[in-house]
Amino acid sequence: MQMTKNESAIEQINLGYNEQEDRLLLKLGLVDKTEIAVWITRRLCKLMWGLLQNSSSNLLPPVVQEISPKAAAPSHKDQAIENFAREVAEQKSIENMDFKSEYLTDRQTRTDEPMLAAQCAIITYEDMLPSGKPKPPALALECTNGQTVKMALSNELIHAVTNMMQLATREAGWDLLMTGDKTQVGLNPIQQVLH
């Protein structure tokens, strides 16, 4: 994932199952060498999955289509081409992610104990970035201590988190039925090691 100069930008993500707590522990390693840790319950994991699936389809770049009479009445062929273009864009973003590097454990934690996420939502902004592009939506995890952890969403972040969610819930033995409709994120079926 690309780093920015923002000190609270995410540098690394780690998501794993903790058997004693029967929860997932999400660790966000930030550029300033600090870490935010958040417990994710089974109920919240399922909610997050649905929100991220819907957000992914909204963040994908639009597929350029030629304006013609055919474009006015899309055929199965046009849908197949659009789906293929989407899959290629998703695969390119997955190839650029680093799933092999060890998660840095020498970060200073921002809280004494991991926070417990009680609710999550996708926040959309009408603000524009200095570049003139729209500000990306964010995943907000509202925690029981009153704090909210927000992660700016990009296709890369969604792919990383959903991939980790699938692996962690498989390890947990949670049967969350993490399936979706045709807007589901296409994940690489090759098993990858995440740290």
Coordinates of N, CA, C and O in Angstrom, one line a residue:
M1 N 0.8 -1.2 0.0 CA 0.0 0.0 0.0 C 0.9 1.2 0.0 O 1.9 1.3 0.6
Q2 N 0.4 2.3 -0.6 CA 1.2 3.5 -0.8 C 1.1 4.3 0.5 O 0.0 4.4 1.1
M3 N 2.3 4.8 1.0 CA 2.3 5.6 2.2 C 2.2 7.0 1.9 O 2.6 7.5 0.8
T4 N 1.6 7.8 2.8 CA 1.5 9.2 2.6 C 2.3 9.9 3.7 O 2.8 9.2 4.6
K5 N 2.5 11.2 3.6 CA 3.2 11.9 4.7 C 2.4 12.1 6.0 O 2.9 12.5 7.0
N6 N 1.1 11.8 5.9 CA 0.3 11.9 7.1 C 0.7 10.9 8.2 O 0.8 9.7 7.9
E7 N 1.0 11.5 9.4 CA 1.5 10.6 10.4 C 0.6 9.5 10.9 O 1.0 8.5 11.5
S8 N -0.7 9.7 10.6 CA -1.7 8.7 11.0 C -2.0 7.7 9.8 O -3.0 7.0 9.9
A9 N -1.3 7.8 8.7 CA -1.5 6.9 7.6 C -1.1 5.5 8.0 O -0.2 5.3 8.7
I10 N -1.9 4.6 7.5 CA -1.7 3.2 7.8 C -0.5 2.7 7.0 O -0.4 2.8 5.7
E11 N 0.5 2.1 7.7 CA 1.7 1.5 7.0 C 1.5 -0.1 6.9 O 1.9 -0.7 5.9
Q12 N 0.9 -0.7 8.0 CA 0.7 -2.1 8.0 C -0.6 -2.5 8.7 O -1.1 -1.7 9.5
I13 N -1.1 -3.6 8.3 CA -2.4 -4.1 8.9 C -2.2 -5.5 9.3 O -1.5 -6.3 8.5
N14 N -2.7 -5.9 10.4 CA -2.6 -7.3 10.9 C -4.0 -7.6 11.4 O -4.6 -6.9 12.2
L15 N -4.6 -8.7 11.0 CA -5.8 -9.2 11.5 C -5.7 -10.7 11.8 O -5.4 -11.5 10.9
G16 N -6.0 -11.1 13.1 CA -5.8 -12.5 13.5 C -6.9 -12.8 14.5 O -7.5 -12.0 15.1
Y17 N -7.1 -14.1 14.6 CA -8.1 -14.7 15.5 C -7.4 -14.9 16.9 O -6.3 -15.5 17.0
N18 N -8.1 -14.5 18.0 CA -7.6 -14.8 19.3 C -8.6 -15.7 19.9 O -9.7 -15.4 20.2
E19 N -8.1 -17.0 20.2 CA -9.0 -18.0 20.6 C -9.5 -17.8 22.0 O -10.7 -18.0 22.3
Q20 N -8.7 -17.2 22.9 CA -9.1 -16.9 24.3 C -10.3 -15.9 24.3 O -11.2 -16.1 25.1
E21 N -10.2 -14.9 23.5 CA -11.2 -13.9 23.5 C -12.4 -14.3 22.5 O -13.4 -13.6 22.5
D22 N -12.2 -15.2 21.6 CA -13.1 -15.6 20.6 C -13.5 -14.3 19.8 O -14.7 -14.1 19.5
R23 N -12.4 -13.6 19.4 CA -12.6 -12.3 18.6 C -11.4 -12.2 17.7 O -10.4 -12.8 17.9
L24 N -11.6 -11.3 16.7 CA -10.5 -11.0 15.8 C -9.8 -9.8 16.4 O -10.5 -8.9 17.0
L25 N -8.5 -9.7 16.3 CA -7.8 -8.5 16.8 C -7.2 -7.8 15.5 O -6.4 -8.4 14.8
L26 N -7.7 -6.6 15.3 CA -7.2 -5.8 14.2 C -6.2 -4.8 14.7 O -6.4 -4.1 15.6
K27 N -5.0 -4.9 14.1 CA -3.9 -4.0 14.5 C -3.6 -3.1 13.3 O -3.3 -3.7 12.2
L28 N -3.6 -1.8 13.5 CA -3.2 -0.9 12.5 C -1.9 -0.3 12.8 O -1.8 0.5 13.8
G29 N -0.8 -0.6 12.1 CA 0.5 0.0 12.3 C 0.6 1.3 11.5 O 0.4 1.3 10.2
L30 N 0.8 2.4 12.2 CA 0.8 3.7 11.5 C 2.2 4.1 11.1 O 3.2 3.6 11.7
V31 N 2.3 5.1 10.2 CA 3.6 5.6 9.7 C 4.4 6.2 10.9 O 5.7 6.1 10.9
D32 N 3.8 6.7 11.9 CA 4.5 7.3 13.0 C 5.0 6.3 14.0 O 5.4 6.6 15.1
K33 N 5.0 5.0 13.6 CA 5.5 3.9 14.4 C 4.6 3.6 15.7 O 5.1 3.1 16.7
T34 N 3.3 4.0 15.6 CA 2.4 3.7 16.7 C 1.4 2.7 16.2 O 1.4 2.4 15.0
E35 N 0.6 2.1 17.1 CA -0.3 1.1 16.7 C -1.7 1.3 17.4 O -1.7 1.7 18.5
I36 N -2.7 1.0 16.6 CA -4.1 1.0 17.2 C -4.6 -0.4 17.1 O -4.5 -1.0 16.0
A37 N -5.0 -0.9 18.2 CA -5.6 -2.3 18.3 C -7.0 -2.3 18.6 O -7.5 -1.6 19.5
V38 N -7.8 -3.0 17.8 CA -9.3 -3.0 18.0 C -9.8 -4.5 18.0 O -9.5 -5.2 17.0
W39 N -10.6 -4.9 19.0 CA -11.2 -6.2 19.0 C -12.4 -6.1 18.0 O -13.2 -5.2 18.1
I40 N -12.6 -7.2 17.2 CA -13.7 -7.3 16.3 C -14.5 -8.6 16.7 O -13.9 -9.6 16.6
T41 N -15.7 -8.4 17.1 CA -16.6 -9.6 17.4 C -17.1 -10.2 16.1 O -17.0 -9.7 15.1
R42 N -17.6 -11.4 16.3 CA -18.2 -12.1 15.2 C -19.3 -11.3 14.5 O -19.4 -11.2 13.3
R43 N -20.2 -10.7 15.3 CA -21.3 -9.9 14.8 C -20.8 -8.8 14.0 O -21.3 -8.5 12.9
L44 N -19.8 -8.1 14.5 CA -19.3 -6.9 13.8 C -18.5 -7.3 12.6 O -18.5 -6.6 11.6
C45 N -17.8 -8.4 12.6 CA -17.1 -8.9 11.5 C -18.0 -9.1 10.3 O -17.7 -8.7 9.2
K46 N -19.2 -9.7 10.6 CA -20.2 -10.0 9.5 C -20.7 -8.6 8.9 O -20.8 -8.5 7.7
L47 N -20.9 -7.7 9.8 CA -21.4 -6.4 9.4 C -20.3 -5.7 8.5 O -20.6 -5.1 7.5
M48 N -19.1 -5.7 9.0 CA -18.0 -5.1 8.3 C -17.8 -5.7 6.9 O -17.6 -5.0 5.9
W49 N -18.0 -7.0 6.8 CA -17.8 -7.7 5.5 C -18.8 -7.2 4.5 O -18.5 -6.8 3.4
G50 N -20.1 -7.0 4.9 CA -21.1 -6.5 4.0 C -20.8 -5.1 3.6 O -21.0 -4.7 2.4
L51 N -20.4 -4.3 4.5 CA -20.1 -2.9 4.2 C -18.9 -2.8 3.2 O -19.0 -2.0 2.3
L52 N -17.9 -3.5 3.5 CA -16.7 -3.5 2.6 C -17.0 -4.0 1.2 O -16.5 -3.5 0.2
Q53 N -17.9 -5.0 1.1 CA -18.3 -5.6 -0.2 C -19.0 -4.5 -1.0 O -18.7 -4.3 -2.2
N54 N -19.9 -3.8 -0.4 CA -20.6 -2.7 -1.1 C -19.7 -1.5 -1.4 O -19.9 -0.9 -2.5
S55 N -18.8 -1.2 -0.6 CA -17.9 -0.1 -0.8 C -16.9 -0.4 -2.0 O -16.6 0.5 -2.7
S56 N -16.5 -1.6 -2.1 CA -15.5 -2.0 -3.1 C -16.1 -1.7 -4.5 O -15.4 -1.2 -5.3
S57 N -17.3 -2.1 -4.7 CA -17.9 -1.8 -6.0 C -18.1 -0.4 -6.4 O -18.0 0.0 -7.5
N58 N -18.2 0.5 -5.3 CA -18.3 1.9 -5.6 C -16.9 2.6 -5.8 O -16.9 3.7 -6.3
L59 N -15.8 1.9 -5.4 CA -14.5 2.5 -5.5 C -13.8 2.1 -6.8 O -12.8 2.8 -7.2
L60 N -14.3 1.1 -7.4 CA -13.6 0.6 -8.6 C -13.7 1.7 -9.7 O -14.7 2.4 -9.9
P61 N -12.6 1.9 -10.5 CA -12.6 2.9 -11.6 C -13.7 2.5 -12.6 O -13.9 1.3 -12.9
P62 N -14.4 3.5 -13.1 CA -15.4 3.2 -14.1 C -14.8 2.6 -15.3 O -13.7 2.9 -15.7
V63 N -15.5 1.7 -15.9 CA -15.1 1.0 -17.1 C -15.4 1.9 -18.3 O -16.6 2.3 -18.5
V64 N -14.5 2.2 -19.1 CA -14.7 3.1 -20.3 C -15.4 2.2 -21.4 O -14.9 1.2 -21.8
Q65 N -16.5 2.7 -21.9 CA -17.2 2.1 -22.9 C -17.4 3.0 -24.1 O -17.6 4.2 -23.9
E66 N -17.3 2.4 -25.3 CA -17.5 3.2 -26.5 C -19.0 3.5 -26.6 O -19.9 2.7 -26.3
I67 N -19.3 4.8 -27.0 CA -20.7 5.1 -27.1 C -21.2 4.7 -28.5 O -20.7 5.1 -29.5
S68 N -22.1 3.8 -28.4 CA -22.7 3.2 -29.7 C -24.1 2.7 -29.4 O -24.5 2.6 -28.2
P69 N -24.8 2.4 -30.4 CA -26.2 1.8 -30.1 C -26.1 0.5 -29.3 O -26.9 0.3 -28.5
K70 N -25.0 -0.2 -29.4 CA -24.8 -1.4 -28.5 C -24.7 -1.0 -27.1 O -25.2 -1.8 -26.2
A71 N -24.1 0.1 -26.8 CA -23.9 0.5 -25.4 C -25.2 0.8 -24.7 O -25.4 0.7 -23.5
A72 N -26.1 1.3 -25.5 CA -27.4 1.6 -25.0 C -28.2 0.4 -24.5 O -28.9 0.5 -23.5
A73 N -28.0 -0.7 -25.1 CA -28.6 -2.0 -24.7 C -27.5 -3.0 -24.4 O -27.2 -3.7 -25.3
P74 N -27.0 -3.0 -23.2 CA -25.9 -3.9 -22.9 C -26.3 -5.4 -23.0 O -27.4 -5.8 -22.7
S75 N -25.4 -6.1 -23.6 CA -25.6 -7.5 -23.8 C -24.8 -8.3 -22.8 O -24.0 -7.7 -22.0
H76 N -24.9 -9.6 -22.8 CA -24.1 -10.5 -21.9 C -22.7 -10.3 -22.2 O -21.8 -10.3 -21.4
K77 N -22.3 -10.1 -23.5 CA -20.9 -9.9 -23.9 C -20.4 -8.6 -23.3 O -19.3 -8.6 -22.8
D78 N -21.2 -7.5 -23.3 CA -20.7 -6.3 -22.7 C -20.5 -6.4 -21.2 O -19.6 -5.9 -20.6
Q79 N -21.4 -7.2 -20.5 CA -21.3 -7.4 -19.1 C -20.0 -8.2 -18.8 O -19.3 -8.0 -17.9
A80 N -19.8 -9.2 -19.7 CA -18.6 -10.0 -19.5 C -17.3 -9.2 -19.6 O -16.4 -9.4 -18.8
I81 N -17.3 -8.3 -20.6 CA -16.1 -7.5 -20.8 C -15.9 -6.5 -19.6 O -14.8 -6.3 -19.1
E82 N -17.1 -6.0 -19.1 CA -17.0 -5.1 -17.9 C -16.5 -5.8 -16.7 O -15.6 -5.4 -16.0
N83 N -17.0 -7.0 -16.5 CA -16.6 -7.8 -15.3 C -15.1 -8.2 -15.5 O -14.4 -8.2 -14.5
F84 N -14.7 -8.5 -16.7 CA -13.3 -8.9 -16.9 C -12.4 -7.7 -16.6 O -11.3 -7.8 -15.9
A85 N -12.8 -6.5 -17.0 CA -12.0 -5.3 -16.8 C -11.9 -5.0 -15.3 O -10.8 -4.6 -14.8
R86 N -13.0 -5.2 -14.6 CA -13.0 -5.1 -13.1 C -12.1 -6.0 -12.4 O -11.3 -5.7 -11.5
E87 N -12.1 -7.3 -12.9 CA -11.2 -8.3 -12.3 C -9.8 -8.0 -12.5 O -8.9 -8.3 -11.7
V88 N -9.4 -7.5 -13.7 CA -8.1 -7.1 -14.0 C -7.6 -6.0 -13.1 O -6.5 -6.1 -12.5
A89 N -8.4 -5.0 -12.9 CA -8.1 -3.9 -12.0 C -7.9 -4.4 -10.6 O -7.0 -4.0 -9.9
E90 N -8.8 -5.3 -10.1 CA -8.7 -5.9 -8.8 C -7.4 -6.7 -8.6 O -6.7 -6.6 -7.6
Q91 N -7.1 -7.5 -9.7 CA -5.9 -8.4 -9.6 C -4.6 -7.5 -9.6 O -3.7 -7.8 -8.8
K92 N -4.6 -6.4 -10.3 CA -3.4 -5.5 -10.3 C -3.2 -4.9 -8.9 O -2.1 -4.8 -8.4
S93 N -4.3 -4.6 -8.2 CA -4.1 -4.0 -6.9 C -3.7 -5.0 -5.9 O -2.9 -4.8 -5.0
I94 N -4.1 -6.3 -6.1 CA -3.7 -7.4 -5.2 C -2.2 -7.7 -5.4 O -1.5 -7.9 -4.4
E95 N -1.8 -7.6 -6.6 CA -0.4 -7.9 -6.9 C 0.6 -6.9 -6.3 O 1.7 -7.2 -6.0
N96 N 0.1 -5.7 -6.1 CA 1.0 -4.6 -5.5 C 1.0 -4.7 -4.0 O 1.8 -3.9 -3.4
M97 N 0.2 -5.5 -3.4 CA 0.2 -5.6 -1.9 C 1.3 -6.6 -1.4 O 1.6 -7.6 -2.1
D98 N 1.8 -6.3 -0.2 CA 2.8 -7.1 0.4 C 2.2 -7.9 1.5 O 1.9 -7.4 2.6
F99 N 2.0 -9.2 1.3 CA 1.4 -10.1 2.3 C 2.5 -10.9 3.0 O 2.2 -11.8 3.8
K100 N 3.7 -10.7 2.6 CA 4.8 -11.6 3.2 C 5.6 -10.9 4.2 O 6.2 -11.6 5.0
S101 N 5.7 -9.6 4.3 CA 6.5 -8.9 5.3 C 6.0 -9.2 6.7 O 4.7 -9.2 6.9
E102 N 6.8 -9.3 7.6 CA 6.4 -9.5 9.0 C 5.8 -8.2 9.5 O 6.3 -7.1 9.2
Y103 N 4.7 -8.3 10.3 CA 4.1 -7.1 11.0 C 5.1 -6.6 12.0 O 5.6 -7.4 12.9
L104 N 5.4 -5.4 12.0 CA 6.3 -4.8 13.0 C 5.7 -4.8 14.4 O 4.6 -4.2 14.6
T105 N 6.3 -5.4 15.4 CA 5.8 -5.5 16.7 C 6.4 -4.5 17.7 O 6.0 -4.5 18.8
D106 N 7.3 -3.7 17.2 CA 8.0 -2.7 18.1 C 7.3 -1.4 18.1 O 7.9 -0.4 18.4
R107 N 6.0 -1.3 17.8 CA 5.3 0.0 17.7 C 4.8 0.3 19.1 O 4.5 -0.6 19.9
Q108 N 4.7 1.6 19.3 CA 4.1 2.1 20.6 C 2.6 2.1 20.5 O 2.0 2.6 19.5
T109 N 1.9 1.4 21.4 CA 0.5 1.3 21.3 C -0.2 2.6 21.8 O 0.3 3.2 22.7
R110 N -1.2 3.0 21.2 CA -1.9 4.3 21.5 C -2.8 4.1 22.7 O -3.2 5.1 23.3
T111 N -3.2 2.9 23.0 CA -4.1 2.6 24.2 C -3.5 1.5 25.0 O -2.7 0.6 24.4
D112 N -3.7 1.4 26.3 CA -3.2 0.4 27.1 C -3.7 -1.0 26.7 O -2.9 -2.0 26.7
E113 N -5.0 -1.1 26.4 CA -5.6 -2.4 26.0 C -6.3 -2.1 24.6 O -6.6 -1.0 24.3
P114 N -6.4 -3.2 23.9 CA -7.2 -3.0 22.6 C -8.6 -2.5 22.9 O -9.2 -2.9 23.9
M115 N -9.1 -1.7 22.0 CA -10.4 -1.1 22.1 C -11.4 -2.2 21.6 O -11.0 -3.0 20.7
L116 N -12.6 -2.1 22.0 CA -13.7 -3.1 21.5 C -14.6 -2.3 20.6 O -15.3 -1.3 21.0
A117 N -14.6 -2.7 19.3 CA -15.5 -2.1 18.4 C -16.9 -2.5 18.6 O -17.2 -3.7 18.8
A118 N -17.9 -1.6 18.8 CA -19.3 -1.9 19.0 C -20.1 -1.7 17.8 O -21.2 -2.3 17.7
Q119 N -19.7 -0.9 16.9 CA -20.5 -0.6 15.7 C -19.5 -0.2 14.6 O -18.4 0.3 14.8
C120 N -20.0 -0.4 13.3 CA -19.1 0.1 12.2 C -20.1 0.7 11.2 O -21.2 0.3 11.1
A121 N -19.5 1.6 10.4 CA -20.3 2.3 9.3 C -19.3 2.8 8.3 O -18.1 2.9 8.5
I122 N -19.8 3.0 7.1 CA -19.0 3.7 6.0 C -19.5 5.1 6.0 O -20.6 5.5 6.0
I123 N -18.5 6.0 6.1 CA -18.7 7.4 6.1 C -18.3 8.0 4.7 O -17.2 7.7 4.3
T124 N -19.2 8.7 4.1 CA -18.8 9.3 2.8 C -18.7 10.8 3.0 O -19.4 11.4 3.9
Y125 N -17.8 11.4 2.3 CA -17.6 12.9 2.4 C -17.9 13.6 1.1 O -17.8 13.0 0.1
E126 N -18.3 14.8 1.3 CA -18.6 15.7 0.1 C -17.4 16.6 -0.1 O -17.3 17.3 -1.1
D127 N -16.4 16.6 0.8 CA -15.2 17.4 0.7 C -14.3 16.9 -0.5 O -14.4 15.8 -0.9
M128 N -13.5 17.8 -1.0 CA -12.6 17.5 -2.0 C -11.2 17.6 -1.4 O -10.9 18.3 -0.5
L129 N -10.3 16.7 -2.0 CA -8.9 16.8 -1.6 C -8.2 17.9 -2.3 O -8.8 18.5 -3.3
P130 N -7.1 18.4 -1.9 CA -6.4 19.5 -2.6 C -6.2 19.2 -4.1 O -6.1 20.1 -4.9
S131 N -6.1 17.9 -4.4 CA -5.9 17.6 -5.8 C -7.1 17.8 -6.7 O -7.1 17.6 -7.9
G132 N -8.3 18.0 -6.0 CA -9.5 18.2 -6.7 C -10.3 16.9 -6.8 O -11.5 16.9 -7.3
K133 N -9.7 15.8 -6.3 CA -10.5 14.5 -6.3 C -11.4 14.5 -5.1 O -11.0 15.1 -4.1
P134 N -12.5 13.7 -5.2 CA -13.3 13.6 -4.0 C -12.6 12.8 -2.9 O -11.8 11.9 -3.1
K135 N -12.9 13.2 -1.7 CA -12.3 12.6 -0.5 C -12.8 11.1 -0.4 O -14.0 10.9 -0.6
P136 N -12.0 10.1 -0.2 CA -12.5 8.7 -0.2 C -13.3 8.5 1.0 O -13.2 9.1 2.0
P137 N -14.3 7.5 0.9 CA -15.1 7.1 2.0 C -14.2 6.5 3.1 O -13.0 6.1 2.8
A138 N -14.7 6.4 4.3 CA -13.9 5.8 5.4 C -14.7 4.7 6.1 O -15.9 4.9 6.2
L139 N -14.0 3.7 6.6 CA -14.7 2.7 7.5 C -14.5 3.3 8.9 O -13.4 3.5 9.3
A140 N -15.6 3.4 9.6 CA -15.5 4.0 11.0 C -15.9 2.8 11.9 O -17.0 2.2 11.8
L141 N -15.0 2.6 12.9 CA -15.2 1.6 13.9 C -15.5 2.3 15.2 O -14.5 2.9 15.8
E142 N -16.7 2.4 15.7 CA -17.0 3.1 16.9 C -16.8 2.1 18.1 O -17.4 1.0 18.1
C143 N -15.9 2.5 19.0 CA -15.5 1.7 20.1 C -16.3 2.0 21.4 O -16.8 3.1 21.6
T144 N -16.3 1.0 22.3 CA -17.1 1.2 23.6 C -16.5 2.3 24.5 O -17.2 2.8 25.3
N145 N -15.2 2.7 24.3 CA -14.6 3.7 25.1 C -15.0 5.1 24.5 O -14.4 6.1 25.0
G146 N -15.8 5.2 23.5 CA -16.2 6.5 23.0 C -15.3 6.9 21.8 O -15.6 7.9 21.1
Q147 N -14.2 6.3 21.5 CA -13.3 6.6 20.4 C -13.8 6.0 19.1 O -14.5 4.9 19.1
T148 N -13.5 6.6 18.0 CA -13.8 6.1 16.7 C -12.5 5.9 15.9 O -11.8 6.9 15.8
V149 N -12.3 4.8 15.3 CA -11.2 4.5 14.5 C -11.7 4.6 13.0 O -12.6 3.9 12.7
K150 N -11.1 5.5 12.2 CA -11.5 5.7 10.8 C -10.3 5.3 9.9 O -9.2 5.7 10.1
M151 N -10.7 4.5 8.9 CA -9.7 4.1 7.9 C -10.2 4.6 6.5 O -11.3 4.2 6.1
A152 N -9.4 5.4 5.9 CA -9.8 5.9 4.5 C -9.8 4.7 3.6 O -8.8 3.9 3.6
L153 N -10.8 4.5 2.9 CA -10.9 3.3 2.0 C -10.4 3.5 0.6 O -10.7 4.5 0.0
S154 N -9.6 2.5 0.2 CA -9.2 2.4 -1.1 C -9.4 1.0 -1.5 O -9.7 0.1 -0.7
N155 N -9.4 0.7 -2.8 CA -9.6 -0.7 -3.3 C -8.5 -1.6 -2.6 O -8.8 -2.7 -2.2
E156 N -7.3 -1.1 -2.5 CA -6.2 -1.9 -1.9 C -6.5 -2.3 -0.5 O -6.3 -3.4 -0.1
L157 N -7.0 -1.3 0.3 CA -7.3 -1.5 1.7 C -8.4 -2.5 1.8 O -8.4 -3.4 2.6
I158 N -9.4 -2.3 1.0 CA -10.6 -3.3 1.1 C -10.1 -4.7 0.7 O -10.5 -5.6 1.4
H159 N -9.3 -4.8 -0.3 CA -8.8 -6.2 -0.7 C -8.0 -6.8 0.5 O -8.2 -7.9 0.8
A160 N -7.1 -6.0 1.0 CA -6.3 -6.5 2.1 C -7.1 -6.9 3.3 O -7.0 -8.0 3.8
V161 N -8.1 -6.1 3.8 CA -8.9 -6.4 4.9 C -9.8 -7.6 4.7 O -9.9 -8.5 5.5
T162 N -10.5 -7.6 3.5 CA -11.4 -8.7 3.3 C -10.6 -10.0 3.1 O -11.1 -11.1 3.5
N163 N -9.4 -10.0 2.5 CA -8.6 -11.2 2.4 C -8.2 -11.7 3.8 O -8.4 -12.9 4.1
M164 N -7.8 -10.8 4.7 CA -7.4 -11.2 6.0 C -8.6 -11.7 6.8 O -8.5 -12.6 7.6
M165 N -9.8 -11.0 6.6 CA -11.0 -11.5 7.2 C -11.4 -12.9 6.9 O -11.8 -13.7 7.7
Q166 N -11.2 -13.2 5.6 CA -11.5 -14.6 5.2 C -10.6 -15.6 5.9 O -11.1 -16.6 6.3
L167 N -9.3 -15.3 5.9 CA -8.4 -16.2 6.5 C -8.6 -16.3 8.0 O -8.6 -17.4 8.6
A168 N -8.8 -15.2 8.7 CA -9.0 -15.2 10.1 C -10.3 -15.9 10.6 O -10.3 -16.7 11.5
T169 N -11.4 -15.7 9.8 CA -12.6 -16.3 10.2 C -12.6 -17.8 9.9 O -13.2 -18.6 10.5
R170 N -11.8 -18.2 8.9 CA -11.6 -19.6 8.6 C -10.9 -20.3 9.8 O -11.3 -21.4 10.2
E171 N -9.9 -19.6 10.3 CA -9.1 -20.1 11.4 C -10.0 -20.2 12.7 O -9.9 -21.1 13.4
A172 N -10.9 -19.2 12.8 CA -11.8 -19.1 14.0 C -12.9 -20.2 13.9 O -13.5 -20.5 14.9
G173 N -13.2 -20.7 12.7 CA -14.3 -21.6 12.5 C -15.6 -21.0 12.4 O -16.6 -21.6 12.7
W174 N -15.6 -19.7 12.2 CA -16.9 -18.9 12.1 C -17.5 -19.2 10.7 O -16.9 -19.0 9.7
D175 N -18.7 -19.6 10.8 CA -19.5 -19.8 9.5 C -20.3 -18.6 9.2 O -21.5 -18.6 9.3
L176 N -19.6 -17.5 8.8 CA -20.3 -16.3 8.6 C -21.0 -16.2 7.3 O -21.7 -15.2 7.0
L177 N -20.9 -17.2 6.4 CA -21.5 -17.2 5.1 C -21.1 -15.9 4.4 O -21.9 -15.1 3.9
M178 N -19.8 -15.7 4.3 CA -19.3 -14.4 3.7 C -19.3 -14.6 2.2 O -18.3 -14.6 1.5
T179 N -20.5 -14.6 1.7 CA -20.7 -14.6 0.2 C -21.5 -13.4 -0.1 O -22.2 -12.8 0.7
G180 N -21.4 -13.0 -1.4 CA -22.1 -11.8 -1.8 C -22.7 -12.0 -3.2 O -22.5 -13.1 -3.8
D181 N -23.2 -11.0 -3.7 CA -23.7 -11.0 -5.1 C -22.6 -10.7 -6.0 O -21.4 -10.8 -5.7
K182 N -22.9 -10.3 -7.2 CA -21.9 -10.1 -8.2 C -21.0 -8.9 -7.9 O -20.0 -8.7 -8.6
T183 N -21.3 -8.1 -6.9 CA -20.4 -7.0 -6.5 C -19.3 -7.5 -5.5 O -18.5 -6.7 -5.0
Q184 N -19.3 -8.8 -5.2 CA -18.3 -9.3 -4.2 C -16.9 -9.1 -4.7 O -16.6 -9.2 -5.9
V185 N -16.0 -8.8 -3.8 CA -14.6 -8.7 -4.1 C -14.0 -10.0 -4.6 O -14.2 -11.0 -3.9
G186 N -13.4 -10.0 -5.7 CA -12.8 -11.2 -6.2 C -11.4 -11.4 -5.6 O -10.5 -10.6 -5.8
L187 N -11.3 -12.4 -4.7 CA -10.0 -12.6 -4.0 C -9.2 -13.8 -4.7 O -9.8 -14.7 -5.2
N188 N -7.9 -13.6 -4.6 CA -7.0 -14.6 -5.1 C -7.2 -15.9 -4.3 O -6.9 -15.9 -3.1
P189 N -7.5 -17.0 -5.0 CA -7.7 -18.3 -4.2 C -6.4 -18.9 -3.6 O -6.5 -19.8 -2.8
I190 N -5.3 -18.4 -4.1 CA -4.0 -18.9 -3.5 C -3.9 -18.4 -2.1 O -4.0 -17.3 -1.8
Q191 N -3.6 -19.4 -1.2 CA -3.5 -19.1 0.2 C -2.2 -18.3 0.4 O -1.1 -18.7 0.0
Q192 N -2.3 -17.1 1.1 CA -1.2 -16.3 1.3 C -1.0 -16.1 2.8 O -1.9 -16.2 3.6
V193 N 0.3 -16.0 3.2 CA 0.6 -15.8 4.6 C 0.5 -14.3 5.0 O 1.1 -13.5 4.3
L194 N -0.2 -14.0 6.0 CA -0.4 -12.6 6.4 C 0.2 -12.4 7.8 O 0.0 -13.2 8.7
H195 N 0.9 -11.3 8.0 CA 1.5 -11.0 9.3 C 1.2 -9.6 9.7 O 1.0 -8.8 8.9

